[in-house]
Rosetta silent file (secondary structure, phi, psi, omega in degrees, C-alpha in Angstrom):
SEQUENCE: MAQYGDQSVAPYPAPHGGYVDPHPPGFNPGYNQGPPPVMYQPGPVPEYGAPPGAIAPAMAAAVPVGVPPGLEYLTQIDQILIHQKVELLEAFIGFETNNQYEIKNSLGQKIYNAKEKNDCCTRNCCGSLRSFNMKIKDTMDREVIRIIRPFRCVSCWFPCCLQEMEIQAPPGTTIGYVKQDWHPCLPKFSIQGPNKETLLKLDGPCFACNCCGDVNFELKGKDSDQPVGRISKQWSGLLKEVFTDTDNFGIQFPLDMDVKLKAVLMGACFLIDFMFFEKVGEASVFS
SCORE:     score description
SCORE:     0.000 S_00000001
   1 L     0.000  132.383  178.336   28.991   27.859   21.654 S_00000001
   2 E   -81.667  155.197 -176.529   26.020   26.201   19.922 S_00000001
   3 E  -117.583  139.879  162.355   26.192   22.553   18.926 S_00000001
   4 E  -142.646  128.047 -175.071   25.067   20.650   15.887 S_00000001
   5 L    63.343 -130.657 -179.352   26.114   17.062   15.480 S_00000001
   6 L  -105.672   14.573 -175.135   29.648   16.682   16.865 S_00000001
   7 E  -116.425  163.793  177.028   30.800   20.190   15.882 S_00000001
   8 E  -117.103  143.631  178.314   30.709   23.637   17.459 S_00000001
   9 E  -133.183  152.557  178.340   29.784   26.833   15.724 S_00000001
  10 L   -71.085  151.482  178.690   29.944   30.447   16.742 S_00000001
  11 L   -57.210  142.493 -179.050   26.653   32.157   17.666 S_00000001
  12 L   -81.555  121.321 -179.976   24.800   33.483   14.656 S_00000001
  13 L   -79.152  133.805 -179.459   24.593   37.282   14.748 S_00000001
  14 L   -71.187  123.958  178.971   21.169   38.695   13.984 S_00000001
  15 L   -73.395  158.724  179.096   21.363   40.859   10.825 S_00000001
  16 L   -89.537  128.476  174.503   19.814   44.313   10.748 S_00000001
  17 L    82.063   20.477  176.200   16.664   44.712    8.710 S_00000001
  18 L    91.894 -162.650 -172.686   16.034   41.057    7.970 S_00000001
  19 L   -84.177   88.326 -176.684   17.692   38.731    5.515 S_00000001
  20 L  -130.234  -26.702 -175.423   19.680   41.128    3.390 S_00000001
  21 L   -80.288  116.686 -178.293   23.408   40.584    3.976 S_00000001
  22 L   -70.633  -17.364  179.698   24.721   38.087    1.368 S_00000001
  23 L  -134.644   74.504 -176.661   27.803   37.328    3.489 S_00000001
  24 L   -64.523  138.995  178.641   26.824   37.459    7.186 S_00000001
  25 L   -73.923  162.835  172.259   29.777   37.590    9.598 S_00000001
  26 L   100.752  -19.380 -179.292   30.401   35.033   12.302 S_00000001
  27 L   -80.288  -41.724 -176.973   30.036   31.806   10.356 S_00000001
  28 L  -153.144  114.295 -178.601   33.608   31.464    9.143 S_00000001
  29 L   -58.486  132.509  178.251   36.479   33.897    9.805 S_00000001
  30 L    89.904   -6.465 -177.525   37.894   35.209    6.562 S_00000001
  31 H   -67.034  -28.896 -179.532   34.922   34.168    4.443 S_00000001
  32 H   -73.502   -5.042 -178.752   34.122   37.787    3.614 S_00000001
  33 H   -73.774  -16.337  178.773   37.519   38.171    1.953 S_00000001
  34 L   163.664  156.762 -178.181   36.239   36.613   -1.248 S_00000001
  35 L   -71.067  148.020  178.169   34.052   33.845   -2.665 S_00000001
  36 L   -72.879  162.290  178.892   35.368   30.267   -2.586 S_00000001
  37 L   -67.474  143.077  179.560   36.221   28.509   -5.842 S_00000001
  38 L   -86.990  130.876 -179.600   33.309   26.899   -7.660 S_00000001
  39 L   -92.100  -60.717 -173.520   33.656   23.150   -8.245 S_00000001
  40 L  -114.460  -32.217 -172.192   30.637   21.991  -10.220 S_00000001
  41 L  -124.302  167.441    3.651   28.064   24.757  -10.245 S_00000001
  42 L   -91.918  138.471  169.504   26.458   27.034  -11.224 S_00000001
  43 L    83.743  137.995  174.069   25.625   25.970  -14.755 S_00000001
  44 L   -71.529  143.738 -178.566   27.162   23.591  -17.278 S_00000001
  45 L  -122.919  130.003  179.092   29.980   25.079  -19.372 S_00000001
  46 L   -61.040  139.651  177.548   30.926   23.839  -22.866 S_00000001
  47 L   -71.624  147.241 -178.585   34.331   22.198  -23.063 S_00000001
  48 L   -59.917  127.884  179.694   36.973   24.043  -25.127 S_00000001
  49 L    87.348   -5.951 -179.137   36.756   22.947  -28.757 S_00000001
  50 L   -82.079  156.284  178.202   33.414   21.196  -28.242 S_00000001
  51 L   -64.965  157.424  179.089   30.440   21.959  -30.510 S_00000001
  52 L   -56.354  137.923  178.692   27.900   24.562  -29.322 S_00000001
  53 L    90.834   -6.540  179.809   25.541   23.202  -26.691 S_00000001
  54 L   -71.721  155.698 -178.666   27.956   20.554  -25.461 S_00000001
  55 L  -108.601  130.632  179.603   28.277   19.974  -21.721 S_00000001
  56 L   -75.352  145.960  174.592   31.659   19.993  -20.042 S_00000001
  57 L   -67.975  159.512 -179.731   32.539   17.073  -17.760 S_00000001
  58 L   -60.900  141.823 -179.775   32.722   17.734  -14.031 S_00000001
  59 L   -70.720  143.360  176.838   35.941   19.377  -12.931 S_00000001
  60 L   -72.213  123.381 -179.301   38.392   17.230  -11.044 S_00000001
  61 L  -153.333  153.978  178.505   38.369   18.400   -7.448 S_00000001
  62 L   -75.906  112.615 -178.322   38.955   17.025   -4.005 S_00000001
  63 L  -100.555  130.361  178.886   35.483   16.213   -2.693 S_00000001
  64 L   -56.720  144.773 -179.670   35.046   15.698    1.071 S_00000001
  65 L   -65.455  137.982  176.558   34.342   12.130    2.076 S_00000001
  66 L    89.390    2.673  178.642   30.672   11.348    2.667 S_00000001
  67 L   -83.947  122.512  178.359   29.221   14.081    0.445 S_00000001
  68 L   -59.732  145.833 -179.454   26.309   12.707   -1.629 S_00000001
  69 L   -59.393  135.416 -179.655   26.841   13.065   -5.388 S_00000001
  70 L    93.661  -10.452 -178.745   25.575   16.376   -6.720 S_00000001
  71 L  -106.041   10.784 -176.738   25.832   18.182   -3.380 S_00000001
  72 H   -58.606  -37.088 -177.162   29.515   19.085   -3.624 S_00000001
  73 H   -64.591  -28.106 -179.602   28.766   22.734   -4.283 S_00000001
  74 H   -64.386  -21.004  179.045   26.914   23.044   -0.973 S_00000001
  75 H   -68.911  -15.686 -173.405   30.231   22.598    0.865 S_00000001
  76 H  -102.040   -3.947 -172.626   31.321   26.022   -0.424 S_00000001
  77 L  -125.430  156.065  179.509   28.362   28.215    0.518 S_00000001
  78 L  -120.369   11.437  172.381   26.723   29.478    3.704 S_00000001
  79 E  -159.315  156.075 -178.965   23.386   30.568    2.321 S_00000001
  80 E  -135.088  141.569  173.236   20.788   29.581   -0.250 S_00000001
  81 E  -110.590  133.936 -179.002   18.028   31.587   -1.911 S_00000001
  82 E  -123.022  121.325 -178.949   14.822   29.797   -2.941 S_00000001
  83 E  -118.532  123.271  175.501   12.393   31.446   -5.355 S_00000001
  84 E   -79.788  134.586 -179.445    9.032   29.923   -6.208 S_00000001
  85 L   -76.181  144.771  177.186    8.137   30.253   -9.869 S_00000001
  86 L   -78.610  126.859  176.287    4.962   32.094  -10.831 S_00000001
  87 L  -103.003  113.910 -174.226    2.372   29.786  -12.405 S_00000001
  88 H   -62.870  -41.044  179.450    0.115   31.809  -14.706 S_00000001
  89 H   -60.084  -42.092 -179.640   -2.745   29.275  -14.667 S_00000001
  90 H   -69.024  -39.068 -177.610   -2.730   29.310  -10.876 S_00000001
  91 H   -67.783  -36.320 -173.013   -2.481   33.103  -10.665 S_00000001
  92 H   -88.923  -39.818 -175.232   -5.394   33.793  -13.036 S_00000001
  93 H  -117.547   -3.015  176.220   -7.955   31.083  -12.284 S_00000001
  94 L    79.112    9.262  178.346   -6.834   29.679   -8.943 S_00000001
  95 L   -80.782  118.351 -173.366   -6.289   26.139  -10.247 S_00000001
  96 L   -71.333  127.957  176.693   -3.486   24.685   -8.152 S_00000001
  97 L  -113.005  171.916  177.293   -0.499   23.385  -10.111 S_00000001
  98 L   -63.623  129.678  177.382    2.676   21.657   -8.978 S_00000001
  99 L   -67.624  139.875  176.781    4.923   24.087   -7.143 S_00000001
 100 E  -129.694  143.577 -176.060    8.265   24.762   -8.817 S_00000001
 101 E  -135.874  150.604  168.394   11.276   26.471   -7.297 S_00000001
 102 E  -110.419  130.521 -179.821   14.661   27.786   -8.327 S_00000001
 103 E  -107.699  124.312 -171.185   17.446   27.364   -5.775 S_00000001
 104 E  -127.766  162.389  172.637   20.221   29.946   -6.119 S_00000001
 105 L   -87.300 -175.880 -174.849   23.442   31.038   -4.487 S_00000001
 106 L   -68.488  -15.411  177.557   23.973   34.481   -2.958 S_00000001
 107 L   -90.264    0.255 -178.753   24.883   35.894   -6.386 S_00000001
 108 L    83.525   10.856  178.847   21.528   34.841   -7.821 S_00000001
 109 L   -85.368  129.869 -177.619   23.036   32.040   -9.912 S_00000001
 110 E   -70.292  130.448  178.736   20.776   28.996  -10.214 S_00000001
 111 E  -117.362  -25.381  177.542   22.282   25.854   -8.724 S_00000001
 112 E  -147.105  159.368  169.249   19.236   23.549   -8.459 S_00000001
 113 E  -119.343  143.287  177.459   15.632   23.204   -9.631 S_00000001
 114 E  -129.233  138.021  179.458   12.885   21.721   -7.473 S_00000001
 115 E  -141.548  129.483  175.603    9.486   20.495   -8.590 S_00000001
 116 E   -70.774  145.550  178.239    6.599   19.040   -6.624 S_00000001
 117 E  -135.756  116.530  170.833    5.083   15.814   -7.963 S_00000001
 118 L  -163.930 -169.399 -175.869    1.594   14.528   -7.126 S_00000001
 119 L  -101.242  164.769 -175.211   -1.815   14.299   -8.772 S_00000001
 120 H   -60.816  -41.330 -178.097   -4.384   16.986   -9.537 S_00000001
 121 H   -63.456  -43.399  179.773   -6.942   15.671   -7.045 S_00000001
 122 H   -61.902  -44.261 -177.465   -4.446   15.690   -4.174 S_00000001
 123 H   -63.467  -43.827 -170.884   -3.318   19.238   -4.922 S_00000001
 124 H   -92.633  -14.313  178.597   -6.776   20.771   -5.195 S_00000001
 125 H  -100.745  -33.700 -176.300   -8.599   18.739   -2.526 S_00000001
 126 H   -97.056   -8.599  175.619   -5.996   18.502    0.227 S_00000001
 127 H    59.838 -139.580 -175.841   -4.640   22.024   -0.121 S_00000001
 128 H   -73.491  -10.732  178.225   -1.487   22.894    1.793 S_00000001
 129 H   -86.640    0.381 -170.380   -1.681   19.643    3.776 S_00000001
 130 L   -63.841  151.364  173.570   -1.180   17.543    0.649 S_00000001
 131 L   -83.138  156.382  177.089    1.370   14.783    0.321 S_00000001
 132 E  -167.518  161.773  163.415    3.990   14.953   -2.410 S_00000001
 133 E  -108.656  140.234  177.412    7.377   13.876   -3.668 S_00000001
 134 E  -124.115  127.333  178.102    9.719   16.661   -4.680 S_00000001
 135 E  -100.761  128.596  175.539   12.640   16.141   -7.024 S_00000001
 136 E  -110.930  120.762 -176.067   15.608   18.482   -6.786 S_00000001
 137 E  -116.658  150.305  178.089   17.844   18.435   -9.852 S_00000001
 138 E   -83.867 -173.925 -175.649   21.165   20.072  -10.554 S_00000001
 139 L   -71.974   -8.661  175.205   22.002   22.214  -13.585 S_00000001
 140 L  -103.812   15.930  175.255   22.738   19.064  -15.622 S_00000001
 141 L    65.781   30.336  175.404   19.212   17.727  -14.916 S_00000001
 142 L  -100.908  129.637  178.169   20.391   14.991  -12.552 S_00000001
 143 E   -71.673  120.840 -176.903   18.175   14.286   -9.558 S_00000001
 144 E  -113.604  -23.801  179.563   20.349   14.800   -6.486 S_00000001
 145 E  -137.833  140.622  172.263   17.763   15.164   -3.696 S_00000001
 146 E  -126.790  132.767 -179.839   14.302   13.704   -3.194 S_00000001
 147 E  -115.052  131.190 -177.271   11.897   15.027   -0.581 S_00000001
 148 E  -120.871  122.661  177.798    8.948   12.950    0.593 S_00000001
 149 E  -120.230  116.286  176.256    6.055   14.463    2.504 S_00000001
 150 L   -78.920  160.592  177.975    3.258   12.188    3.768 S_00000001
 151 L   -72.761  133.226  174.925   -0.283   13.464    4.241 S_00000001
 152 L  -135.729  128.326  177.916   -1.009   14.779    7.707 S_00000001
 153 L  -113.309  101.653 -170.535   -4.359   16.206    8.820 S_00000001
 154 L  -135.475  170.926  172.132   -3.686   18.031   12.060 S_00000001
 155 L  -137.592  155.860 -179.594   -4.566   21.017   14.200 S_00000001
 156 L   -65.975  -12.893 -177.367   -2.415   22.950   16.643 S_00000001
 157 L   -88.398   -9.398 -176.171   -4.707   21.750   19.442 S_00000001
 158 L  -127.441  117.630 -176.911   -3.929   18.040   19.032 S_00000001
 159 L   -82.282   54.245  179.233   -0.354   16.678   19.357 S_00000001
 160 L  -136.937  152.811  178.927   -0.863   13.761   16.993 S_00000001
 161 L    52.005   45.774 -177.398    0.032   13.047   13.353 S_00000001
 162 L   -70.418  159.828 -176.604    2.334   16.065   13.285 S_00000001
 163 L   -65.032  144.099  175.422    3.941   17.247   10.069 S_00000001
 164 E  -154.818  165.068 -177.739    7.148   15.603    8.915 S_00000001
 165 E  -149.990  138.728  178.251    9.315   15.300    5.846 S_00000001
 166 E  -107.593  135.710 -179.584   11.944   12.803    4.716 S_00000001
 167 E  -117.574  128.994 -179.258   14.997   13.933    2.744 S_00000001
 168 E  -120.228  137.627  175.513   16.985   11.535    0.562 S_00000001
 169 L  -159.290  112.787   -4.506   20.324   12.162   -1.157 S_00000001
 170 L   -70.290  170.009 -179.846   20.889   10.452   -3.451 S_00000001
 171 L   -51.540  129.265 -177.666   17.280    9.315   -4.031 S_00000001
 172 L   103.510  -15.655  179.320   16.695    6.129   -2.059 S_00000001
 173 L  -115.776  110.234 -177.927   19.203    6.977    0.702 S_00000001
 174 E   -73.763  128.529  177.837   17.684    8.798    3.671 S_00000001
 175 E  -112.730  -10.921  178.799   19.936   11.504    5.117 S_00000001
 176 E   172.747  174.373 -179.438   17.519   13.134    7.515 S_00000001
 177 E  -135.703  153.622  168.058   14.047   14.183    8.582 S_00000001
 178 E  -116.548  123.729 -175.691   12.227   17.380    9.481 S_00000001
 179 E  -128.243  131.355  176.919    9.651   16.794   12.197 S_00000001
 180 E   -73.123  134.727  174.505    7.178   19.239   13.683 S_00000001
 181 E  -100.480  134.114 -175.424    7.280   19.508   17.478 S_00000001
 182 L   -69.265  134.883  172.240    3.950   20.150   19.136 S_00000001
 183 L  -156.530  137.140 -175.122    3.359   23.549   20.672 S_00000001
 184 L   -67.688  -21.447 -174.553    0.005   25.302   21.126 S_00000001
 185 L  -126.440  -37.567 -170.762    1.246   28.666   19.812 S_00000001
 186 L  -102.887  139.931  171.900    4.719   28.527   18.284 S_00000001
 187 L   -76.839  120.743 -178.398    5.898   26.671   15.169 S_00000001
 188 E  -132.994  143.369 -177.703    8.728   24.396   16.255 S_00000001
 189 E  -140.014  153.044  171.428   10.636   21.734   14.342 S_00000001
 190 E  -109.608  132.782  173.166   13.384   19.200   14.920 S_00000001
 191 E   -96.314  115.390 -170.664   16.095   18.692   12.307 S_00000001
 192 E  -115.435  157.129  175.557   16.953   15.012   12.528 S_00000001
 193 L   -83.168 -173.182 -176.212   19.557   12.644   11.175 S_00000001
 194 L   -65.846  -22.064  178.565   18.912    9.426    9.234 S_00000001
 195 L  -100.289   17.781  179.221   18.136    7.508   12.452 S_00000001
 196 L    64.191   28.869  172.410   15.711   10.231   13.601 S_00000001
 197 L   -86.891  132.863 -176.649   18.173   11.572   16.148 S_00000001
 198 E   -74.246  128.311 -179.674   17.643   15.284   16.782 S_00000001
 199 E  -113.355  -33.726 -178.047   20.592   17.439   15.678 S_00000001
 200 E  -143.460  163.350  174.563   19.125   20.942   15.489 S_00000001
 201 E  -120.430  149.248  179.001   16.008   22.877   16.455 S_00000001
 202 E  -131.128  118.271 -175.944   14.062   25.350   14.337 S_00000001
 203 E  -118.153  131.899  178.829   11.812   27.896   16.076 S_00000001
 204 L  -107.958  175.863  179.765    9.391   30.272   14.372 S_00000001
 205 L   -78.522  166.701 -179.200    7.438   33.323   15.527 S_00000001
 206 L   -62.873  -40.155  177.762    4.030   33.213   17.165 S_00000001
 207 L  -114.089  101.458 -176.324    2.377   34.637   14.051 S_00000001
 208 L   -85.380   66.456  175.116    4.007   33.103   10.970 S_00000001
 209 L  -142.223  140.091 -176.354    2.742   35.658    8.493 S_00000001
 210 L  -100.688  100.032  176.777    4.719   38.396    6.790 S_00000001
 211 L   -95.709   90.178  179.393    2.845   41.675    7.006 S_00000001
 212 L    65.191   28.355  178.308    5.190   43.998    5.107 S_00000001
 213 L  -165.701  170.163  179.839    8.269   42.271    6.538 S_00000001
 214 L   -76.694  155.265  174.488   10.304   39.091    6.670 S_00000001
 215 E  -117.028  122.635 -173.910    9.394   36.102    8.843 S_00000001
 216 E  -109.088  132.967  171.713   12.372   34.427   10.494 S_00000001
 217 E  -111.028  114.594 -172.348   12.664   30.849   11.740 S_00000001
 218 E   -85.022  133.073  178.165   15.746   30.629   13.951 S_00000001
 219 E   -95.473  126.180 -175.929   18.039   27.597   13.713 S_00000001
 220 E  -133.155  160.462  172.636   19.506   26.550   17.059 S_00000001
 221 E   -65.698  157.178 -174.884   21.534   23.746   18.578 S_00000001
 222 L   -65.447  -26.502 -179.179   19.496   20.956   20.112 S_00000001
 223 L  -119.924   24.751 -175.962   20.597   21.920   23.647 S_00000001
 224 L  -141.852  152.729  175.583   21.215   25.631   23.128 S_00000001
 225 L  -100.964    5.405  179.080   19.269   28.834   22.560 S_00000001
 226 L   -81.095  121.313  178.600   22.079   30.431   20.575 S_00000001
 227 E   -65.489  139.937  175.029   21.070   30.837   16.898 S_00000001
 228 E  -118.509   -1.015 -179.886   23.438   29.293   14.351 S_00000001
 229 E   174.899 -172.310  179.004   21.398   30.161   11.264 S_00000001
 230 E  -164.708  159.377  168.463   17.898   30.869   10.054 S_00000001
 231 E  -114.574  125.789 -175.823   15.250   30.324    7.416 S_00000001
 232 E  -118.742  127.208  167.703   13.613   33.579    6.309 S_00000001
 233 E   -86.202  117.012 -172.927   10.383   34.066    4.401 S_00000001
 234 E   -92.350  140.977  177.249   11.092   37.262    2.499 S_00000001
 235 L   -65.907  126.379 -173.797    8.531   39.972    1.806 S_00000001
 236 L  -102.829   -1.610 -175.860    7.790   39.885   -1.941 S_00000001
 237 L   108.504  149.376 -172.368    5.713   43.029   -2.309 S_00000001
 238 H   -59.793  -48.998 -175.404    2.040   43.731   -1.661 S_00000001
 239 H   -63.776  -45.168 -178.019    0.598   42.648   -5.020 S_00000001
 240 H   -67.197  -37.656 -179.524    2.522   39.390   -5.199 S_00000001
 241 H   -67.897  -37.543 -175.554    1.748   38.506   -1.580 S_00000001
 242 H   -79.020  -42.345 -169.214   -1.979   39.180   -1.951 S_00000001
 243 H  -101.745   -7.078  176.825   -2.715   37.697   -5.374 S_00000001
 244 L  -136.956  167.093  172.087   -0.275   34.781   -5.608 S_00000001
 245 L  -109.798   29.670  177.991    1.309   32.194   -3.349 S_00000001
 246 L   -80.745  121.048 -170.755    4.711   32.693   -4.966 S_00000001
 247 L  -120.872  154.135  175.056    7.233   32.920   -2.145 S_00000001
 248 E  -121.431  134.710 -179.167   10.883   33.800   -1.679 S_00000001
 249 E  -130.468  154.483  170.277   13.029   32.267    1.049 S_00000001
 250 E  -128.078  139.314  177.348   16.571   32.569    2.287 S_00000001
 251 E  -121.285  126.238  175.967   18.446   29.919    4.255 S_00000001
 252 E  -117.573  138.661 -179.924   21.576   30.804    6.253 S_00000001
 253 L  -154.861  163.894  177.899   23.800   28.239    7.943 S_00000001
 254 L   -61.350  142.179 -179.589   27.440   27.834    9.003 S_00000001
 255 L   -58.800  -36.563 -175.312   29.809   27.368    6.081 S_00000001
 256 L   -93.089   13.188  176.760   31.311   24.249    7.663 S_00000001
 257 L   -64.229  146.811  176.137   27.975   22.580    8.460 S_00000001
 258 L   -52.202  129.443 -175.726   27.602   18.978    7.302 S_00000001
 259 H   -61.479  -28.235  177.901   26.389   19.144    3.708 S_00000001
 260 H   -67.597  -37.319  176.626   23.678   16.600    4.484 S_00000001
 261 H   -67.455  -34.590  176.084   22.245   18.916    7.128 S_00000001
 262 H   -61.516  -39.996  178.398   22.249   21.742    4.584 S_00000001
 263 H   -67.220  -38.609  178.751   20.142   19.541    2.302 S_00000001
 264 H   -65.164  -35.447  177.828   17.775   18.712    5.178 S_00000001
 265 H   -65.594  -31.119  173.412   17.354   22.440    5.843 S_00000001
 266 H   -61.831  -42.760  176.229   16.188   22.849    2.253 S_00000001
 267 H   -61.187  -39.906  177.610   13.491   20.307    3.037 S_00000001
 268 H   -61.521  -37.787  179.201   12.581   22.260    6.175 S_00000001
 269 H   -63.521  -43.413  179.201   12.185   25.395    4.065 S_00000001
 270 H   -66.081  -37.988  178.399    9.738   23.673    1.707 S_00000001
 271 H   -64.111  -42.753  177.634    7.752   22.282    4.649 S_00000001
 272 H   -61.077  -41.178  179.204    7.496   25.778    6.163 S_00000001
 273 H   -59.398  -48.488 -178.483    6.314   27.144    2.826 S_00000001
 274 H   -68.280  -36.784 -175.618    3.508   24.598    2.541 S_00000001
 275 H   -72.479  -37.555 -169.102    2.474   24.849    6.184 S_00000001
 276 H  -119.271  -18.019 -171.830    2.286   28.618    6.555 S_00000001
 277 H  -127.081    2.484  175.339    2.435   30.357    3.178 S_00000001
 278 L   -87.190  125.525 -170.266    0.586   28.132    0.709 S_00000001
 279 L   -97.439    5.408 -176.398   -2.815   29.714    0.071 S_00000001
 280 H   -62.551  118.674  178.417   -4.701   26.814   -1.576 S_00000001
 281 H    65.185    6.831 -178.301   -8.099   26.626    0.077 S_00000001
 282 H    55.555   29.010  178.164   -6.634   28.819    2.829 S_00000001
 283 L   -81.707  143.691  178.676   -5.786   25.614    4.674 S_00000001
 284 L  -150.757  143.102 -179.846   -3.176   25.822    7.391 S_00000001
 285 L   -74.430  -11.445  177.487   -1.930   23.419    9.994 S_00000001
 286 L  -110.405   35.321  177.137   -2.038   26.231   12.546 S_00000001
 287 L  -114.667    0.000    0.000   -5.667   27.096   11.912 S_00000001
């Protein structure tokens, strides 16, 4: 049994053909029998009798203790899809703009929006190594997660100033970190708690590039080699892969994983995107 935190999870079964099964078995017995009830998301719904465009108040529901506000919906799902939005200015003239993402459930329903925030000089001069703050907002435009990435100028040959990312939920309250672990060939990361204690490991392939296929980063317990989930960079098609840096990702994790760790894994996904799949200036931390 693999470990994360103080809990045990069943080994994650490797799916056939990449990240395609919306309800992978093994995470929670009986989960494939039907979707769980939705508490807050996706999407605001007008209250009965309210004028058009009105927003319904949040439904009364028993929320687990310790769940940051706005992350309640994450307790009900075992996978997330992240789609980077196409920026026309960037696609046509190569001028780097702030990355924007839509975060969806397995049905393709949008549950969060994410947007990078920094200045023009940082984006176009520092390339994929750039520092940024990223705000993640729910469907009612409330910021529920903030991701902070400091600037790091590194090479795979020197184990210093390695990449890291801080995740806050709500903004101002640190819930975890993603830290790169040095290795001369393989991309490796530690998923850490608020006190920088390692809870999970994330291991990528030797060549983190998707040539007509998905790229999988396996999520494992800190003291185990048994996968409990994964982050997958999905193949988007030849034209989109060659001419844009618009990426699609999938994140799979145990249904009963601590919701804060699920949020930290979102941060890990964004860090992987910038490190290996952002094409600005063709900069890469493994170059």
